[in-house]
Coordinates of C-alpha atoms (C1' of nucleotides) in Angstrom, one line a residue:
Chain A
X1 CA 46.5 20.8 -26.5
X2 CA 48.3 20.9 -23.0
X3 CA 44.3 19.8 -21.8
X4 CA 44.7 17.2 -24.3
X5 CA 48.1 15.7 -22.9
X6 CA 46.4 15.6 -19.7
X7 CA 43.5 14.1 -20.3
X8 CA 45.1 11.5 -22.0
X9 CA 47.4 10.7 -19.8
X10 CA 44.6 10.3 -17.0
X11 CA 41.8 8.6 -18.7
X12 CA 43.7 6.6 -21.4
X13 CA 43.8 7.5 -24.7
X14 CA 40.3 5.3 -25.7
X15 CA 38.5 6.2 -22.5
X16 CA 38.4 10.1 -23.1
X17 CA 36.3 11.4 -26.4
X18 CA 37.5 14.7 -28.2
X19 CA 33.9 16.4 -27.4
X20 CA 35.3 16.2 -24.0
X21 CA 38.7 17.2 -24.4
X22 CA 37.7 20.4 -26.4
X23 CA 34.8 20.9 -23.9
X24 CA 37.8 21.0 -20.8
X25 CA 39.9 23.4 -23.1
X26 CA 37.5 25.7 -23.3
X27 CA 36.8 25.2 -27.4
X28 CA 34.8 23.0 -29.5
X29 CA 35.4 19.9 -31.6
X30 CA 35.2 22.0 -35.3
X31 CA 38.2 24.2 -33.9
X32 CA 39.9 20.8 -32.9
X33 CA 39.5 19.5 -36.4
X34 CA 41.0 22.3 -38.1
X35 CA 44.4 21.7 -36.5
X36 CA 44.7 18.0 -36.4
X37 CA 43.1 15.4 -39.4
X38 CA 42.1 13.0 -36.7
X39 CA 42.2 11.9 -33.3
X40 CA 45.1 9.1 -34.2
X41 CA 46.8 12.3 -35.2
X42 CA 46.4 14.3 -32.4
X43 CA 47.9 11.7 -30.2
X44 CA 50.5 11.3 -32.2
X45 CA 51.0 14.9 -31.7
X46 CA 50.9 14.9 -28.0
X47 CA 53.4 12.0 -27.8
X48 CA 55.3 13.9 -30.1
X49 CA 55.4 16.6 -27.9
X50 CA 55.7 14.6 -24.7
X51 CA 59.0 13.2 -26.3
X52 CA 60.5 16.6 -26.6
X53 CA 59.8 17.3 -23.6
X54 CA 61.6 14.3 -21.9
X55 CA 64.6 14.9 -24.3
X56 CA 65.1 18.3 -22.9
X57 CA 65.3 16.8 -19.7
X58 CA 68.8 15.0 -20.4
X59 CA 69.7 18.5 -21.5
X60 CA 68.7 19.5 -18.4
X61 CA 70.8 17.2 -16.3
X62 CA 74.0 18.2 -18.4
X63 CA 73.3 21.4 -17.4
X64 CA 73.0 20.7 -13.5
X65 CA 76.0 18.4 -13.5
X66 CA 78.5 19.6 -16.1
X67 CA 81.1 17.0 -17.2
X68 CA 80.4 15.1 -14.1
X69 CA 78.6 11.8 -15.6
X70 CA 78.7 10.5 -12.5
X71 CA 76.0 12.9 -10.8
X72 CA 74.1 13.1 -13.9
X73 CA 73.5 9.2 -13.1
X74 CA 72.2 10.1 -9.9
X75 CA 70.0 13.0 -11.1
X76 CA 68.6 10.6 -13.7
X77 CA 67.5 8.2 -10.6
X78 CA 66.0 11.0 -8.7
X79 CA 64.2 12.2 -11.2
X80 CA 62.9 9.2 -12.2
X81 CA 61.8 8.4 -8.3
X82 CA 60.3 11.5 -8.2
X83 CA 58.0 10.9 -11.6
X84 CA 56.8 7.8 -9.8
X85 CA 56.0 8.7 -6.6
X86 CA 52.8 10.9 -6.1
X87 CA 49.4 10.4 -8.2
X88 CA 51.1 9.2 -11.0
X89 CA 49.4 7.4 -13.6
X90 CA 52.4 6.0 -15.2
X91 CA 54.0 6.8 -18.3
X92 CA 52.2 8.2 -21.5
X93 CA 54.1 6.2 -23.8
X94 CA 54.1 2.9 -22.5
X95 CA 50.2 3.5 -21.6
X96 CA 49.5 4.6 -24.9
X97 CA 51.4 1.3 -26.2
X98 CA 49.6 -0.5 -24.2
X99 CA 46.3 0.8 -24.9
X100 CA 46.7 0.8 -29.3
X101 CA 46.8 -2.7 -29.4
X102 CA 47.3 -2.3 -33.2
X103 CA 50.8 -2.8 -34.0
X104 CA 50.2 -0.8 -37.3
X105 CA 49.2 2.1 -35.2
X106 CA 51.4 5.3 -36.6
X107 CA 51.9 6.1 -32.7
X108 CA 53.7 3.1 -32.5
X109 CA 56.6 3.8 -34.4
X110 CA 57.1 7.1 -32.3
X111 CA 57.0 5.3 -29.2
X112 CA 59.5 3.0 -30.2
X113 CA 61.8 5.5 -31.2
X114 CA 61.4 7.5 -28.2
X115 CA 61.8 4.6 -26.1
X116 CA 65.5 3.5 -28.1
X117 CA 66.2 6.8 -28.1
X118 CA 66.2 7.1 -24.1
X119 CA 67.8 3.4 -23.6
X120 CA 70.8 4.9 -25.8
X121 CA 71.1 7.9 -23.9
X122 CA 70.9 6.0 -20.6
X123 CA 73.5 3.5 -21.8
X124 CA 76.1 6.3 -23.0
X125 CA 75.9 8.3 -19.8
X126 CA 76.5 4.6 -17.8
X127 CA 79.2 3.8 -20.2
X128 CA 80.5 7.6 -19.5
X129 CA 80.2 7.5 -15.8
X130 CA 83.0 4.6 -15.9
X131 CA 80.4 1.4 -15.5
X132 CA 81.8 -1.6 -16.2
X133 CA 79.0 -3.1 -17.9
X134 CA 77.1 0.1 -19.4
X135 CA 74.9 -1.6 -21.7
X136 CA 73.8 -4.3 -19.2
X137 CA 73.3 -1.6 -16.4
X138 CA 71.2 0.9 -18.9
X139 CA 69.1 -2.1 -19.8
X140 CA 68.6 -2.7 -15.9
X141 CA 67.8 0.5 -14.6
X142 CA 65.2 1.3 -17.7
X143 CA 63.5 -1.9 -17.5
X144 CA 63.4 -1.1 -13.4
X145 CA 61.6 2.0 -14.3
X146 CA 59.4 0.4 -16.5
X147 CA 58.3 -1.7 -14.2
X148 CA 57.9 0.8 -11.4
X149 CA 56.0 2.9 -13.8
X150 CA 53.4 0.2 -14.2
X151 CA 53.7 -1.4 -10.7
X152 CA 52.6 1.9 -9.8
X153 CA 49.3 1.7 -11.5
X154 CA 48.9 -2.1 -10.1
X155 CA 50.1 -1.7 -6.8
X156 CA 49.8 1.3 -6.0
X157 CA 51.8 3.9 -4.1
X158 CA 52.6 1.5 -1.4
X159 CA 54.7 -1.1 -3.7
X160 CA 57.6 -2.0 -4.9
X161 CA 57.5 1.0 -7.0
X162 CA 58.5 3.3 -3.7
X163 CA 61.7 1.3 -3.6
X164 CA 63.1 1.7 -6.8
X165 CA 65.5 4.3 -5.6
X166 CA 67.5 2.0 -3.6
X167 CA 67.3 -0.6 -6.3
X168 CA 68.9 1.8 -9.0
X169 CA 71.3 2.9 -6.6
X170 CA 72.0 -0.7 -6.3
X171 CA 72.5 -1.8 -9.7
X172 CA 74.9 1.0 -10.8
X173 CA 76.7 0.1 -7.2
X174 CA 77.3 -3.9 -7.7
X175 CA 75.9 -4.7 -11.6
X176 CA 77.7 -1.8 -13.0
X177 CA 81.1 -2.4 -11.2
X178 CA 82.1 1.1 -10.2
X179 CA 85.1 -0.5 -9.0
X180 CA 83.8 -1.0 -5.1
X181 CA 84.8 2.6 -4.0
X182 CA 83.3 5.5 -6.2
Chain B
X1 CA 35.7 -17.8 -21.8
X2 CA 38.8 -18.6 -23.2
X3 CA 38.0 -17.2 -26.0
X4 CA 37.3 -14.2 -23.8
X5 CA 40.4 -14.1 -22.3
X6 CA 42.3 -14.1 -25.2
X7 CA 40.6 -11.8 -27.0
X8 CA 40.6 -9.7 -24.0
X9 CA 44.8 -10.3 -24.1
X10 CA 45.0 -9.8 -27.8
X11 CA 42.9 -6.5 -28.6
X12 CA 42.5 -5.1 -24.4
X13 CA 39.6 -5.2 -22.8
X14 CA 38.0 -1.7 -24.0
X15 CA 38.6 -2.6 -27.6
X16 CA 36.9 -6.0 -28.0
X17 CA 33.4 -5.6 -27.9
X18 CA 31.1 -8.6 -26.4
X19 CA 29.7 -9.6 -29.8
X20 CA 32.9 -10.3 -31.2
X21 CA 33.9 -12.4 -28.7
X22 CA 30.6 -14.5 -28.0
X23 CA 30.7 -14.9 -31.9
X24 CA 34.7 -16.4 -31.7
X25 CA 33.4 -18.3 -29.0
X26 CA 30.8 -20.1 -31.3
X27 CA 28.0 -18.4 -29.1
X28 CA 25.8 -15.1 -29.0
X29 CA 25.5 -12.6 -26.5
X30 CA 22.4 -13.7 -24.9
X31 CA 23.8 -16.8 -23.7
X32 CA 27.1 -15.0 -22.0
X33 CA 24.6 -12.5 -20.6
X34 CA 23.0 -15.7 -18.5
X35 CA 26.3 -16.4 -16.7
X36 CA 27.7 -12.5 -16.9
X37 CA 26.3 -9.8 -15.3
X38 CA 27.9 -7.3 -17.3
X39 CA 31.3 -6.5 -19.2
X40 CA 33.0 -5.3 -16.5
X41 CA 31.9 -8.7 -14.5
X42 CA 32.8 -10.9 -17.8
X43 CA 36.9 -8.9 -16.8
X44 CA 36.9 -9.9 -13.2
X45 CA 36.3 -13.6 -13.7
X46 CA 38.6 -13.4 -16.4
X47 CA 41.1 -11.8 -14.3
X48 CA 40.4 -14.2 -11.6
X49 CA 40.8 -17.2 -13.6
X50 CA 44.1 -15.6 -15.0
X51 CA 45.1 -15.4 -11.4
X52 CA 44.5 -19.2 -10.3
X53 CA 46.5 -20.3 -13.1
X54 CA 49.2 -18.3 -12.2
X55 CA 49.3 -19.1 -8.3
X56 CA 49.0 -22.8 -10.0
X57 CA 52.8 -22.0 -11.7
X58 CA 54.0 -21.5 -8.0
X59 CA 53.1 -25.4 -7.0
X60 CA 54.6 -26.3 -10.7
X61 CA 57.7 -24.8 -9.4
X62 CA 58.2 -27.0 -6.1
X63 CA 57.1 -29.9 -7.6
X64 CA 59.9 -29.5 -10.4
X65 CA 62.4 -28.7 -7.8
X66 CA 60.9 -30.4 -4.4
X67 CA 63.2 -28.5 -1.5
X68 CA 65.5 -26.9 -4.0
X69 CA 64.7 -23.4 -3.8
X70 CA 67.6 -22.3 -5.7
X71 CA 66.3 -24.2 -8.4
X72 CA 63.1 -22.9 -8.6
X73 CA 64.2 -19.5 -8.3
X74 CA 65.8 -20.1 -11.5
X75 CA 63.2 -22.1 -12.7
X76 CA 61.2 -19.2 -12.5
X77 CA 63.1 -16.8 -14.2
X78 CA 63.3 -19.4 -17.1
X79 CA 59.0 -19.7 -16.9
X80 CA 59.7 -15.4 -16.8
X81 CA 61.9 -14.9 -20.0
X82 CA 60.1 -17.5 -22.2
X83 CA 57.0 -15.8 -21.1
X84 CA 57.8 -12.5 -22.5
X85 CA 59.4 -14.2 -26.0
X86 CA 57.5 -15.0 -29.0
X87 CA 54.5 -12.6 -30.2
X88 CA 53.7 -11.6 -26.7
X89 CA 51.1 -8.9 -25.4
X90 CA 52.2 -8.2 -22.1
X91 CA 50.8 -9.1 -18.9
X92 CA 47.3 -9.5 -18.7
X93 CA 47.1 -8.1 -15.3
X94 CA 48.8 -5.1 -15.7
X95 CA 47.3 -4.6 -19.0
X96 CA 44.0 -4.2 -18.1
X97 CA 45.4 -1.9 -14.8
X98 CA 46.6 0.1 -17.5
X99 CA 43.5 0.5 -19.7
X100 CA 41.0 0.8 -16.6
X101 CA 41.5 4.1 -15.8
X102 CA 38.8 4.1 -13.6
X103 CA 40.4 3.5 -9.9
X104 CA 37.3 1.9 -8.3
X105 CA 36.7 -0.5 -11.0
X106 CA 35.9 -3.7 -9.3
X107 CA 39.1 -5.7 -11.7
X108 CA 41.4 -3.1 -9.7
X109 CA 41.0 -5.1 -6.1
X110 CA 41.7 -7.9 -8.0
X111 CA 44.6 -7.3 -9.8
X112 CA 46.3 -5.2 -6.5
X113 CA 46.1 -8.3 -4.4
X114 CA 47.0 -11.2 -7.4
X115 CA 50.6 -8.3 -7.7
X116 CA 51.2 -8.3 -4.1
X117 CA 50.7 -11.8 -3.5
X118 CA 53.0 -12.4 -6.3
X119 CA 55.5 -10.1 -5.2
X120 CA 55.3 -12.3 -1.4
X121 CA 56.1 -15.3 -3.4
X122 CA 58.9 -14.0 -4.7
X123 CA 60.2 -12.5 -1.7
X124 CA 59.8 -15.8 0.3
X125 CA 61.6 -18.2 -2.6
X126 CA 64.4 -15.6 -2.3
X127 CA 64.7 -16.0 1.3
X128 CA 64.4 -19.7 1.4
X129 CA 67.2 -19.6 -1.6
X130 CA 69.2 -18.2 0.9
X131 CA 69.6 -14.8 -0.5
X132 CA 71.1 -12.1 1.6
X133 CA 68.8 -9.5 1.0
X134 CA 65.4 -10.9 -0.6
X135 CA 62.7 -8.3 0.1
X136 CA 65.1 -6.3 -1.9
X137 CA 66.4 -8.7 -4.8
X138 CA 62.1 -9.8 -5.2
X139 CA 61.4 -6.7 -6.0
X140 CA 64.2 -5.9 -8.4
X141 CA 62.9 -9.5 -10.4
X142 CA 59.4 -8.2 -10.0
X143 CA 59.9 -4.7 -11.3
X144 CA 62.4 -5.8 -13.9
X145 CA 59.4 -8.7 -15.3
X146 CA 57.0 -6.1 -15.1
X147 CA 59.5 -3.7 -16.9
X148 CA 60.7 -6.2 -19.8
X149 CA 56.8 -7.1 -20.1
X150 CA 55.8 -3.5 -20.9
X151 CA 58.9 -2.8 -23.3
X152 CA 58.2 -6.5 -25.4
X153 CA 54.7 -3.4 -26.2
X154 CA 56.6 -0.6 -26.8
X155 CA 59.9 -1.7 -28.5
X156 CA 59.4 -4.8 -29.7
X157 CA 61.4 -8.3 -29.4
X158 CA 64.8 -7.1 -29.9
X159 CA 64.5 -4.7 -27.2
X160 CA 65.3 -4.6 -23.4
X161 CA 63.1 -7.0 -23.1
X162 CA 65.2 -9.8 -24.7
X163 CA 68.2 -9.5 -22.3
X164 CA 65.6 -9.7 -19.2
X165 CA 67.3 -13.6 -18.2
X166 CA 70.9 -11.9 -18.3
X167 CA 70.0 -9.3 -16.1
X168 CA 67.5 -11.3 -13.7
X169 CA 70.6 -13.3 -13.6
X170 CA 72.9 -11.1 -12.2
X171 CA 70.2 -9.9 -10.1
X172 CA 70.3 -13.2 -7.9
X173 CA 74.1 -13.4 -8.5
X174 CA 75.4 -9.9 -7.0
X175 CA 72.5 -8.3 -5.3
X176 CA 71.2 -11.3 -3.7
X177 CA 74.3 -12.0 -2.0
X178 CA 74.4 -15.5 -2.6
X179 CA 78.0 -15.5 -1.7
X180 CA 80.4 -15.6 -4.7
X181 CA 80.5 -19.0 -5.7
X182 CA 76.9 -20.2 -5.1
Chain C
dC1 C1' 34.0 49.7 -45.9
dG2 C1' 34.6 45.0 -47.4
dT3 C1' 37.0 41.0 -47.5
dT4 C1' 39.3 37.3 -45.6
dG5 C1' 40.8 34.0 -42.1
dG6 C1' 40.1 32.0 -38.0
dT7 C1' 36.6 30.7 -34.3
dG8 C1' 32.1 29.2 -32.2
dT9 C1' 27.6 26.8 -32.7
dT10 C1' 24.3 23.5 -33.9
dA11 C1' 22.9 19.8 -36.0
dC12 C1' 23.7 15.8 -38.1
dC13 C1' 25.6 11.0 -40.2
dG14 C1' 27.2 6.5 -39.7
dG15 C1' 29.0 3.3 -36.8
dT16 C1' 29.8 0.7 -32.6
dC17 C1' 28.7 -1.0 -28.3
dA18 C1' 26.5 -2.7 -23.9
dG19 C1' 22.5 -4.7 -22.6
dT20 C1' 17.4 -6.4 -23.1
dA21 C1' 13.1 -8.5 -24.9
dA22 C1' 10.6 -12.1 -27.0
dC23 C1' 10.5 -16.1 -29.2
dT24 C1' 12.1 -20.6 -30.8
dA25 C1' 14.9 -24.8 -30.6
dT26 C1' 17.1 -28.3 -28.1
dC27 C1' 18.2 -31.4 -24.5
dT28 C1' 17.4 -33.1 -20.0
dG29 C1' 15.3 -35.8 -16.3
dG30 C1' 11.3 -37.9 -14.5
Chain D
dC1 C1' 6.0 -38.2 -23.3
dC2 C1' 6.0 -34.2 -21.0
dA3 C1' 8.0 -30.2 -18.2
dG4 C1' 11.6 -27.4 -17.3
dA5 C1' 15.8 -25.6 -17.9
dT6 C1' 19.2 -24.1 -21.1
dA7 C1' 20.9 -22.2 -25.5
dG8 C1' 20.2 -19.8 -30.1
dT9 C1' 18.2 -16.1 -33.0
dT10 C1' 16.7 -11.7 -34.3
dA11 C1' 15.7 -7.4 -33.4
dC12 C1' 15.8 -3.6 -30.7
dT13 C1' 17.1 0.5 -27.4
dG14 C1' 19.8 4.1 -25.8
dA15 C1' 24.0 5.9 -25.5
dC16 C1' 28.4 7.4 -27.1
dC17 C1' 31.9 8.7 -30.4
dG18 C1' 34.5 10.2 -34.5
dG19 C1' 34.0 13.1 -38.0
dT20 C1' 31.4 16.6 -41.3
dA21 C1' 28.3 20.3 -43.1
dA22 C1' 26.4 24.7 -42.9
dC23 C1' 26.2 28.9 -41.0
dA24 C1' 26.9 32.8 -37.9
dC25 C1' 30.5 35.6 -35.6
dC26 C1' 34.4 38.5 -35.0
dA27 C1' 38.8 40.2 -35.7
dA28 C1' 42.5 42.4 -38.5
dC29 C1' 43.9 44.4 -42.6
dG30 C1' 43.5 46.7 -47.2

DNA sequence: CGTTGGTGTTACCGGTCAGTAACTATCTGG
DNA sequence: CCAGATAGTTACTGACCGGTAACACCAACG
């Protein structure tokens, strides 16, 4: 399942088959077939999984930066430069959204929740860090990321993705009015 | 071959098939073989015709605002945000990045040098706007279209994506140093 | 020992899709 | 009026893919 998250993620969601997912874990398509109804539902599964993954992150970065909002902030930008840089292959979600062109797809509606779900986080730890604008900054610095995610894949390495450090540092220092000093 | 390229938009180019489009184009499959070579040559010139019309909205812009570059800086941010309104599917370029897994598909070159020349563009109307630091504020704009582009897919109207103008905005207003009152 | 539940294997079905062949119809220009 | 190019039609191939059926295998557990 882990081999199925991976392969996924690097061939795109309609360009891998399960023969060949089962076949790189080491099993066989029956075996698949007994754990999941369908292939819809085993990447619905995976993103699932992906999502609880990412939401342990912000549990994570509590844990580095106790009570200091301020750091967390930070952490989430370098964790989020990190993500991009390398041989990244953007994000699963927003590839995956971008692959089911359906809009009645049931991976859909997970997407979207995961995606609000991480704007509202992102917008609570702005509004906690003492930004004057939270709501305008979160909206900002995930729609940055976004971008970088998938500038990655057009760009490459080289672009405007390898600067999106500096431009979330940016935004939380001018758009969300830290008060010039902090 | 419009009918290709939206098609292509609408359902992504690995889930349209070339029957259904020839057949929405009022034609068969033989006849797009004569002037194709394949699929994947059907995309490029697709792509490439994509790309002219774009680079055709950059002369739009000057001749809207002839030697006001502050203008069409805005200008374009207007042509951005009502882009990504309505029942959008995202950028066609980036799209296709996205489902084309395959790094040494031949659309790839294409759509790496249509981004960077884009990105170039920007970065120049910036300067000649007079902004203080325009490499930087043309890739925030970029990153933050590409972003609100990607999120219209996976969250829907309502989402990030909606607010894009606000935040494009305040992009050109405190980052790009225009100088408090410009 | 036997049974039961999970796993592997093979073969198959039905469908879709890219691309081709061969033939016919239509329109053009000379 | 004829020749040549272009377009339409039908049918086909070969490959792939999602999903299923039937059956053999192997373990644990009573």
């Amino acid at each position: 399942m882990t081999t199925a998250r991976e392969m996924f993620h690097q061939h795109g969601v309609r360009g891998v088959g399960i023969e060949a997912i089962t076949e790189a874990a080491g099993t066989n398509k029956m075996t698949l077939y007994r754990h999941f109804a369908s292939k819809d539902d085993l990447i619905v599964e995976c993103l699932q999984r992906a999502a609880k993954e990412s939401y342990l992150k912000w549990d994570e970065l509590e844990r580095q930066h106790p009570g200091d909002p301020k750091a967390q902030l930070h952490a989430w930008i370098g964790n989020a430069a990190e993500c991009i840089s390398g041989d990244w292959r953007g994000c699963e979600m927003a590839n995956t959204a971008v692959e089911l062109a359906d809009d009645d797809h049931p991976a859909k509606r997970v997407i979207e929740e995961v995606k609000k779900n991480h704007r509202n986080f992102l917008a609570k730890l702005c509004a906690r860090a003492g930004l004057d604008q939270p709501e305008l900054a979160a909206d900002m610095l995930g729609l940055l990321l976004e971008g970088a995610r998938i500038s990655r894949q057009s760009e490459g390495q080289e672009g405007p993705s390898a600067r999106f450090k500096r431009m979330a540092e940016e935004v939380i220092a001018t758009v969300g009015g830290l008060g010039e000093k902090a």
